[in-house]
């Protein structure tokens, strides 16, 4: 059974750096074709893909946020960490991590419950 | 900046058929974009309905189907039920990663 759980601060101040951790079980990030991605959703708004890391350490970033994002993995700990620099109130959102089955042809088939991050002074 | 377009809202009668579409502001959607469709109800995480244009995810009823219609990806719901009332998001694969559409709020009434 695949599960993912996001953790991190619920409140950050503008200009601070956000660090979110996705802790997962039921799969290994050393298995071929597997990835973990981050997707966010501002309150009442649409989903937005942020970043993804594959089993082979290939990393993909949203072009509009690439300069602010870093994604890393700790395979033995079953964790993926996303950092986002220079946080702004417009970054207030629920942040989800999701298991990616397959590369281009695949799907985000398992999602965490999401963690709400508010950016406010 | 790649923009993926969806109808902001649609409605369907119970038992009816509705088609949601997913386009690109510049260019056509094709199978090489491997369209995915996700369903999200309030307060819940998204759930995959369709991936790779037309493949139903595990456990998804066959009243949901995916296709390419003209220059857009499409999600068709045949025999709509009350619990199909949700937000629906498409996502397209690009050479850098993925782009979600703005979502369609489907009302069943």
PDB file of C-alpha atoms in Angstrom:
ATOM      1  CA  UNK A   1       0.000   0.000   0.000  1.00  0.00           C
ATOM      2  CA  UNK A   2       1.485   3.311  -1.098  1.00  0.00           C
ATOM      3  CA  UNK A   3       1.147   6.273   1.225  1.00  0.00           C
ATOM      4  CA  UNK A   4       2.713   9.743   1.203  1.00  0.00           C
ATOM      5  CA  UNK A   5       2.726  12.354   3.921  1.00  0.00           C
ATOM      6  CA  UNK A   6       3.795  15.977   3.624  1.00  0.00           C
ATOM      7  CA  UNK A   7       5.302  17.804   6.566  1.00  0.00           C
ATOM      8  CA  UNK A   8       6.725  21.234   7.180  1.00  0.00           C
ATOM      9  CA  UNK A   9       5.834  24.638   8.600  1.00  0.00           C
ATOM     10  CA  UNK A  10       2.280  25.871   8.378  1.00  0.00           C
ATOM     11  CA  UNK A  11       3.331  29.526   8.501  1.00  0.00           C
ATOM     12  CA  UNK A  12       6.316  31.229   6.912  1.00  0.00           C
ATOM     13  CA  UNK A  13       7.217  34.874   6.653  1.00  0.00           C
ATOM     14  CA  UNK A  14       7.737  36.670   3.341  1.00  0.00           C
ATOM     15  CA  UNK A  15      11.290  36.281   1.958  1.00  0.00           C
ATOM     16  CA  UNK A  16      11.876  33.141   4.041  1.00  0.00           C
ATOM     17  CA  UNK A  17      12.750  29.760   2.587  1.00  0.00           C
ATOM     18  CA  UNK A  18      10.163  26.970   2.778  1.00  0.00           C
ATOM     19  CA  UNK A  19      11.316  23.405   3.325  1.00  0.00           C
ATOM     20  CA  UNK A  20       8.786  20.621   2.881  1.00  0.00           C
ATOM     21  CA  UNK A  21       9.383  16.921   3.387  1.00  0.00           C
ATOM     22  CA  UNK A  22       7.462  14.101   1.744  1.00  0.00           C
ATOM     23  CA  UNK A  23       7.790  10.843   3.661  1.00  0.00           C
ATOM     24  CA  UNK A  24       6.480   7.832   1.814  1.00  0.00           C
ATOM     25  CA  UNK A  25       5.996   4.098   2.192  1.00  0.00           C
ATOM     26  CA  UNK A  26       4.994   1.199  -0.027  1.00  0.00           C
ATOM     27  CA  UNK A  27       7.527   1.891  -2.764  1.00  0.00           C
ATOM     28  CA  UNK A  28      11.196   2.660  -3.246  1.00  0.00           C
ATOM     29  CA  UNK A  29      12.668   5.626  -5.083  1.00  0.00           C
ATOM     30  CA  UNK A  30      15.366   3.294  -6.330  1.00  0.00           C
ATOM     31  CA  UNK A  31      12.868   1.399  -8.508  1.00  0.00           C
ATOM     32  CA  UNK A  32      13.069   2.102 -12.232  1.00  0.00           C
ATOM     33  CA  UNK A  33      10.392   4.440 -13.561  1.00  0.00           C
ATOM     34  CA  UNK A  34       9.351   5.792 -10.174  1.00  0.00           C
ATOM     35  CA  UNK A  35       9.240   9.464  -9.296  1.00  0.00           C
ATOM     36  CA  UNK A  36       7.889  11.779  -6.609  1.00  0.00           C
ATOM     37  CA  UNK A  37       6.467  15.135  -7.539  1.00  0.00           C
ATOM     38  CA  UNK A  38       5.221  18.248  -5.799  1.00  0.00           C
ATOM     39  CA  UNK A  39       2.023  20.016  -6.781  1.00  0.00           C
ATOM     40  CA  UNK A  40       0.408  22.987  -5.052  1.00  0.00           C
ATOM     41  CA  UNK A  41      -3.051  24.514  -4.945  1.00  0.00           C
ATOM     42  CA  UNK A  42      -3.789  28.031  -3.671  1.00  0.00           C
ATOM     43  CA  UNK A  43      -7.105  28.263  -1.800  1.00  0.00           C
ATOM     44  CA  UNK A  44      -9.963  28.077  -4.294  1.00  0.00           C
ATOM     45  CA  UNK A  45      -7.622  27.893  -7.261  1.00  0.00           C
ATOM     46  CA  UNK A  46      -6.163  25.359  -9.672  1.00  0.00           C
ATOM     47  CA  UNK A  47      -3.455  22.780  -9.229  1.00  0.00           C
ATOM     48  CA  UNK A  48       0.068  23.766 -10.248  1.00  0.00           C
ATOM     49  CA  UNK A  49       2.904  21.309 -10.853  1.00  0.00           C
ATOM     50  CA  UNK A  50       6.149  22.415  -9.204  1.00  0.00           C
ATOM     51  CA  UNK A  51       8.862  19.784  -9.412  1.00  0.00           C
ATOM     52  CA  UNK A  52       9.599  16.074  -9.704  1.00  0.00           C
ATOM     53  CA  UNK A  53      12.537  13.794  -8.974  1.00  0.00           C
ATOM     54  CA  UNK A  54      12.989  10.384 -10.597  1.00  0.00           C
ATOM     55  CA  UNK A  55      14.574   7.197  -9.317  1.00  0.00           C
ATOM     56  CA  UNK A  56      17.735   8.000 -11.295  1.00  0.00           C
ATOM     57  CA  UNK A  57      17.992  11.506  -9.743  1.00  0.00           C
ATOM     58  CA  UNK A  58      16.714  13.206 -12.895  1.00  0.00           C
ATOM     59  CA  UNK A  59      15.031  16.409 -11.698  1.00  0.00           C
ATOM     60  CA  UNK A  60      12.358  18.475 -13.426  1.00  0.00           C
ATOM     61  CA  UNK A  61      11.132  21.933 -12.465  1.00  0.00           C
ATOM     62  CA  UNK A  62       8.341  24.255 -13.477  1.00  0.00           C
ATOM     63  CA  UNK A  63      10.033  26.874 -15.687  1.00  0.00           C
ATOM     64  CA  UNK A  64       8.246  29.739 -13.948  1.00  0.00           C
ATOM     65  CA  UNK A  65       9.550  28.680 -10.506  1.00  0.00           C
ATOM     66  CA  UNK A  66      12.787  26.936 -11.412  1.00  0.00           C
ATOM     67  CA  UNK A  67      15.035  29.630  -9.935  1.00  0.00           C
ATOM     68  CA  UNK A  68      13.373  29.240  -6.525  1.00  0.00           C
ATOM     69  CA  UNK A  69      12.992  25.464  -6.252  1.00  0.00           C
ATOM     70  CA  UNK A  70      15.273  22.612  -5.269  1.00  0.00           C
ATOM     71  CA  UNK A  71      14.142  18.999  -5.018  1.00  0.00           C
ATOM     72  CA  UNK A  72      16.241  16.255  -3.451  1.00  0.00           C
ATOM     73  CA  UNK A  73      15.733  12.690  -2.339  1.00  0.00           C
ATOM     74  CA  UNK A  74      16.974  10.544   0.522  1.00  0.00           C
ATOM     75  CA  UNK A  75      16.323   7.046  -0.740  1.00  0.00           C
ATOM     76  CA  UNK A  76      17.185   5.097   2.437  1.00  0.00           C
ATOM     77  CA  UNK A  77      14.891   7.370   4.473  1.00  0.00           C
ATOM     78  CA  UNK A  78      12.091   7.226   1.865  1.00  0.00           C
ATOM     79  CA  UNK A  79      11.913  10.997   1.767  1.00  0.00           C
ATOM     80  CA  UNK A  80      11.814  13.746  -0.835  1.00  0.00           C
ATOM     81  CA  UNK A  81      12.499  17.340   0.174  1.00  0.00           C
ATOM     82  CA  UNK A  82      11.363  20.467  -1.654  1.00  0.00           C
ATOM     83  CA  UNK A  83      12.803  23.869  -0.846  1.00  0.00           C
ATOM     84  CA  UNK A  84      11.324  27.095  -2.154  1.00  0.00           C
ATOM     85  CA  UNK A  85      13.179  30.340  -1.597  1.00  0.00           C
ATOM     86  CA  UNK A  86      11.942  33.907  -1.267  1.00  0.00           C
ATOM     87  CA  UNK A  87       8.411  33.024  -0.213  1.00  0.00           C
ATOM     88  CA  UNK A  88       5.624  35.520  -0.948  1.00  0.00           C
ATOM     89  CA  UNK A  89       1.969  35.680   0.137  1.00  0.00           C
ATOM     90  CA  UNK A  90       0.973  34.469  -3.353  1.00  0.00           C
ATOM     91  CA  UNK A  91       2.739  31.187  -2.495  1.00  0.00           C
ATOM     92  CA  UNK A  92       0.075  30.475   0.128  1.00  0.00           C
ATOM     93  CA  UNK A  93      -1.285  27.087  -0.908  1.00  0.00           C
ATOM     94  CA  UNK A  94      -1.832  23.468  -0.057  1.00  0.00           C
ATOM     95  CA  UNK A  95       1.293  21.607  -1.105  1.00  0.00           C
ATOM     96  CA  UNK A  96       0.912  17.978  -2.195  1.00  0.00           C
ATOM     97  CA  UNK A  97       3.491  15.330  -2.917  1.00  0.00           C
ATOM     98  CA  UNK A  98       2.539  12.515  -5.259  1.00  0.00           C
ATOM     99  CA  UNK A  99       3.941   9.207  -6.488  1.00  0.00           C
ATOM    100  CA  UNK A 100       4.662   9.153 -10.196  1.00  0.00           C
ATOM    101  CA  UNK A 101       4.250   5.831 -11.937  1.00  0.00           C
ATOM    102  CA  UNK A 102       6.079   5.968 -15.228  1.00  0.00           C
ATOM    103  CA  UNK A 103       7.703   8.887 -16.955  1.00  0.00           C
ATOM    104  CA  UNK A 104       5.921  10.785 -19.719  1.00  0.00           C
ATOM    105  CA  UNK A 105       3.198   8.170 -20.214  1.00  0.00           C
ATOM    106  CA  UNK A 106       2.475   7.681 -16.535  1.00  0.00           C
ATOM    107  CA  UNK A 107       0.308   9.254 -13.872  1.00  0.00           C
ATOM    108  CA  UNK A 108       0.428  10.770 -10.429  1.00  0.00           C
ATOM    109  CA  UNK A 109      -1.408   7.815  -8.967  1.00  0.00           C
ATOM    110  CA  UNK A 110      -1.031   8.285  -5.230  1.00  0.00           C
ATOM    111  CA  UNK A 111      -1.180  11.620  -3.447  1.00  0.00           C
ATOM    112  CA  UNK A 112      -0.551  12.796   0.082  1.00  0.00           C
ATOM    113  CA  UNK A 113      -3.291  14.595   1.963  1.00  0.00           C
ATOM    114  CA  UNK A 114      -1.536  17.922   1.430  1.00  0.00           C
ATOM    115  CA  UNK A 115      -0.194  20.499   3.831  1.00  0.00           C
ATOM    116  CA  UNK A 116      -1.423  24.091   3.935  1.00  0.00           C
ATOM    117  CA  UNK A 117       1.349  26.666   3.987  1.00  0.00           C
ATOM    118  CA  UNK A 118       0.441  30.268   4.723  1.00  0.00           C
ATOM    119  CA  UNK A 119       2.849  33.066   3.894  1.00  0.00           C
ATOM    120  CA  UNK A 120       2.278  36.064   6.106  1.00  0.00           C
ATOM    121  CA  UNK A 121       4.220  38.469   8.243  1.00  0.00           C
TER     122      UNK A 121
ATOM    123  CA  UNK B   1       4.711  30.359 -20.485  1.00  0.00           C
ATOM    124  CA  UNK B   2       2.588  27.359 -21.480  1.00  0.00           C
ATOM    125  CA  UNK B   3      -1.115  27.776 -20.737  1.00  0.00           C
ATOM    126  CA  UNK B   4      -3.483  24.808 -20.674  1.00  0.00           C
ATOM    127  CA  UNK B   5      -7.103  25.779 -21.150  1.00  0.00           C
ATOM    128  CA  UNK B   6     -10.245  24.173 -19.745  1.00  0.00           C
ATOM    129  CA  UNK B   7     -13.867  25.261 -19.547  1.00  0.00           C
ATOM    130  CA  UNK B   8     -14.288  27.003 -16.163  1.00  0.00           C
ATOM    131  CA  UNK B   9     -17.634  25.370 -15.574  1.00  0.00           C
ATOM    132  CA  UNK B  10     -20.037  22.922 -17.179  1.00  0.00           C
ATOM    133  CA  UNK B  11     -23.281  21.326 -16.168  1.00  0.00           C
ATOM    134  CA  UNK B  12     -24.916  18.030 -17.023  1.00  0.00           C
ATOM    135  CA  UNK B  13     -28.202  16.381 -16.173  1.00  0.00           C
ATOM    136  CA  UNK B  14     -28.181  13.113 -14.255  1.00  0.00           C
ATOM    137  CA  UNK B  15     -27.829  10.315 -16.780  1.00  0.00           C
ATOM    138  CA  UNK B  16     -26.580  12.709 -19.428  1.00  0.00           C
ATOM    139  CA  UNK B  17     -23.318  12.945 -21.296  1.00  0.00           C
ATOM    140  CA  UNK B  18     -20.808  15.751 -21.020  1.00  0.00           C
ATOM    141  CA  UNK B  19     -17.416  16.358 -22.614  1.00  0.00           C
ATOM    142  CA  UNK B  20     -14.714  18.400 -20.926  1.00  0.00           C
ATOM    143  CA  UNK B  21     -11.852  19.632 -23.066  1.00  0.00           C
ATOM    144  CA  UNK B  22      -8.205  20.498 -22.533  1.00  0.00           C
ATOM    145  CA  UNK B  23      -6.372  22.728 -24.987  1.00  0.00           C
ATOM    146  CA  UNK B  24      -3.169  24.665 -25.432  1.00  0.00           C
ATOM    147  CA  UNK B  25      -3.087  28.423 -25.862  1.00  0.00           C
ATOM    148  CA  UNK B  26      -0.552  27.939 -28.615  1.00  0.00           C
ATOM    149  CA  UNK B  27      -0.743  24.753 -30.608  1.00  0.00           C
ATOM    150  CA  UNK B  28      -2.648  21.499 -30.549  1.00  0.00           C
ATOM    151  CA  UNK B  29      -2.856  18.794 -27.928  1.00  0.00           C
ATOM    152  CA  UNK B  30      -1.765  15.388 -29.175  1.00  0.00           C
ATOM    153  CA  UNK B  31      -1.108  11.964 -27.718  1.00  0.00           C
ATOM    154  CA  UNK B  32       2.528  12.998 -27.262  1.00  0.00           C
ATOM    155  CA  UNK B  33       1.334  15.238 -24.430  1.00  0.00           C
ATOM    156  CA  UNK B  34       0.036  12.101 -22.681  1.00  0.00           C
ATOM    157  CA  UNK B  35      -3.006  13.878 -21.221  1.00  0.00           C
ATOM    158  CA  UNK B  36      -4.037  12.929 -17.710  1.00  0.00           C
ATOM    159  CA  UNK B  37      -7.366  13.763 -16.106  1.00  0.00           C
ATOM    160  CA  UNK B  38      -7.870  14.162 -12.358  1.00  0.00           C
ATOM    161  CA  UNK B  39     -11.016  14.496 -10.279  1.00  0.00           C
ATOM    162  CA  UNK B  40     -11.031  16.507  -7.069  1.00  0.00           C
ATOM    163  CA  UNK B  41     -13.835  16.959  -4.583  1.00  0.00           C
ATOM    164  CA  UNK B  42     -13.676  19.702  -1.930  1.00  0.00           C
ATOM    165  CA  UNK B  43     -11.146  19.028   0.791  1.00  0.00           C
ATOM    166  CA  UNK B  44      -9.769  15.946  -0.927  1.00  0.00           C
ATOM    167  CA  UNK B  45      -6.598  15.146  -2.820  1.00  0.00           C
ATOM    168  CA  UNK B  46      -6.935  14.656  -6.580  1.00  0.00           C
ATOM    169  CA  UNK B  47      -7.695  11.215  -7.964  1.00  0.00           C
ATOM    170  CA  UNK B  48      -6.516   9.987 -11.357  1.00  0.00           C
ATOM    171  CA  UNK B  49      -9.259   9.154 -13.825  1.00  0.00           C
ATOM    172  CA  UNK B  50      -7.399   8.894 -17.115  1.00  0.00           C
ATOM    173  CA  UNK B  51      -3.726   8.776 -18.084  1.00  0.00           C
ATOM    174  CA  UNK B  52      -1.870   8.556 -21.362  1.00  0.00           C
ATOM    175  CA  UNK B  53      -4.858  10.058 -23.214  1.00  0.00           C
ATOM    176  CA  UNK B  54      -7.347   7.219 -22.788  1.00  0.00           C
ATOM    177  CA  UNK B  55      -6.200   4.690 -20.180  1.00  0.00           C
ATOM    178  CA  UNK B  56      -8.539   4.456 -17.206  1.00  0.00           C
ATOM    179  CA  UNK B  57      -6.797   4.327 -13.862  1.00  0.00           C
ATOM    180  CA  UNK B  58      -7.481   1.379 -11.597  1.00  0.00           C
ATOM    181  CA  UNK B  59     -11.025   1.309 -10.268  1.00  0.00           C
ATOM    182  CA  UNK B  60     -12.351   4.107 -12.497  1.00  0.00           C
ATOM    183  CA  UNK B  61     -15.807   3.346 -13.933  1.00  0.00           C
ATOM    184  CA  UNK B  62     -16.067   2.923 -17.684  1.00  0.00           C
ATOM    185  CA  UNK B  63     -18.455   5.865 -17.929  1.00  0.00           C
ATOM    186  CA  UNK B  64     -15.282   7.980 -17.922  1.00  0.00           C
ATOM    187  CA  UNK B  65     -13.368   7.974 -21.198  1.00  0.00           C
ATOM    188  CA  UNK B  66     -10.498   9.979 -22.623  1.00  0.00           C
ATOM    189  CA  UNK B  67      -9.675  10.912 -26.188  1.00  0.00           C
ATOM    190  CA  UNK B  68      -8.286  13.519 -28.533  1.00  0.00           C
ATOM    191  CA  UNK B  69     -11.043  15.559 -30.202  1.00  0.00           C
ATOM    192  CA  UNK B  70      -9.741  17.831 -32.885  1.00  0.00           C
ATOM    193  CA  UNK B  71      -6.868  19.782 -31.361  1.00  0.00           C
ATOM    194  CA  UNK B  72      -7.794  19.132 -27.723  1.00  0.00           C
ATOM    195  CA  UNK B  73      -7.805  16.340 -25.207  1.00  0.00           C
ATOM    196  CA  UNK B  74     -11.247  15.379 -24.013  1.00  0.00           C
ATOM    197  CA  UNK B  75     -12.824  13.678 -21.032  1.00  0.00           C
ATOM    198  CA  UNK B  76     -16.299  12.332 -21.670  1.00  0.00           C
ATOM    199  CA  UNK B  77     -18.628  11.270 -18.888  1.00  0.00           C
ATOM    200  CA  UNK B  78     -21.472   9.085 -20.108  1.00  0.00           C
ATOM    201  CA  UNK B  79     -24.413   8.533 -17.795  1.00  0.00           C
ATOM    202  CA  UNK B  80     -23.436  11.222 -15.298  1.00  0.00           C
ATOM    203  CA  UNK B  81     -24.177  10.567 -11.649  1.00  0.00           C
ATOM    204  CA  UNK B  82     -24.647  12.943  -8.769  1.00  0.00           C
ATOM    205  CA  UNK B  83     -21.287  12.099  -7.266  1.00  0.00           C
ATOM    206  CA  UNK B  84     -19.552  13.117 -10.483  1.00  0.00           C
ATOM    207  CA  UNK B  85     -20.082  16.704  -9.335  1.00  0.00           C
ATOM    208  CA  UNK B  86     -16.444  17.721  -8.801  1.00  0.00           C
ATOM    209  CA  UNK B  87     -13.570  19.742 -10.142  1.00  0.00           C
ATOM    210  CA  UNK B  88     -11.728  18.141 -13.052  1.00  0.00           C
ATOM    211  CA  UNK B  89      -8.170  18.942 -14.042  1.00  0.00           C
ATOM    212  CA  UNK B  90      -6.234  17.935 -17.088  1.00  0.00           C
ATOM    213  CA  UNK B  91      -2.457  17.917 -17.141  1.00  0.00           C
ATOM    214  CA  UNK B  92      -0.205  17.788 -20.168  1.00  0.00           C
ATOM    215  CA  UNK B  93       3.349  16.530 -20.432  1.00  0.00           C
ATOM    216  CA  UNK B  94       5.880  19.000 -21.831  1.00  0.00           C
ATOM    217  CA  UNK B  95       9.593  18.563 -22.411  1.00  0.00           C
ATOM    218  CA  UNK B  96      10.314  20.164 -19.012  1.00  0.00           C
ATOM    219  CA  UNK B  97       7.589  18.466 -17.019  1.00  0.00           C
ATOM    220  CA  UNK B  98       3.883  18.959 -16.615  1.00  0.00           C
ATOM    221  CA  UNK B  99       1.342  21.774 -16.848  1.00  0.00           C
ATOM    222  CA  UNK B 100      -2.106  21.628 -15.248  1.00  0.00           C
ATOM    223  CA  UNK B 101      -5.122  23.284 -16.731  1.00  0.00           C
ATOM    224  CA  UNK B 102      -7.224  25.738 -14.793  1.00  0.00           C
ATOM    225  CA  UNK B 103      -9.840  23.109 -14.009  1.00  0.00           C
ATOM    226  CA  UNK B 104     -13.512  22.603 -14.849  1.00  0.00           C
ATOM    227  CA  UNK B 105     -16.174  22.666 -12.173  1.00  0.00           C
ATOM    228  CA  UNK B 106     -18.830  20.173 -13.173  1.00  0.00           C
ATOM    229  CA  UNK B 107     -22.332  20.531 -11.809  1.00  0.00           C
ATOM    230  CA  UNK B 108     -24.812  17.674 -12.048  1.00  0.00           C
ATOM    231  CA  UNK B 109     -28.355  19.052 -11.966  1.00  0.00           C
TER     232      UNK B 109
END
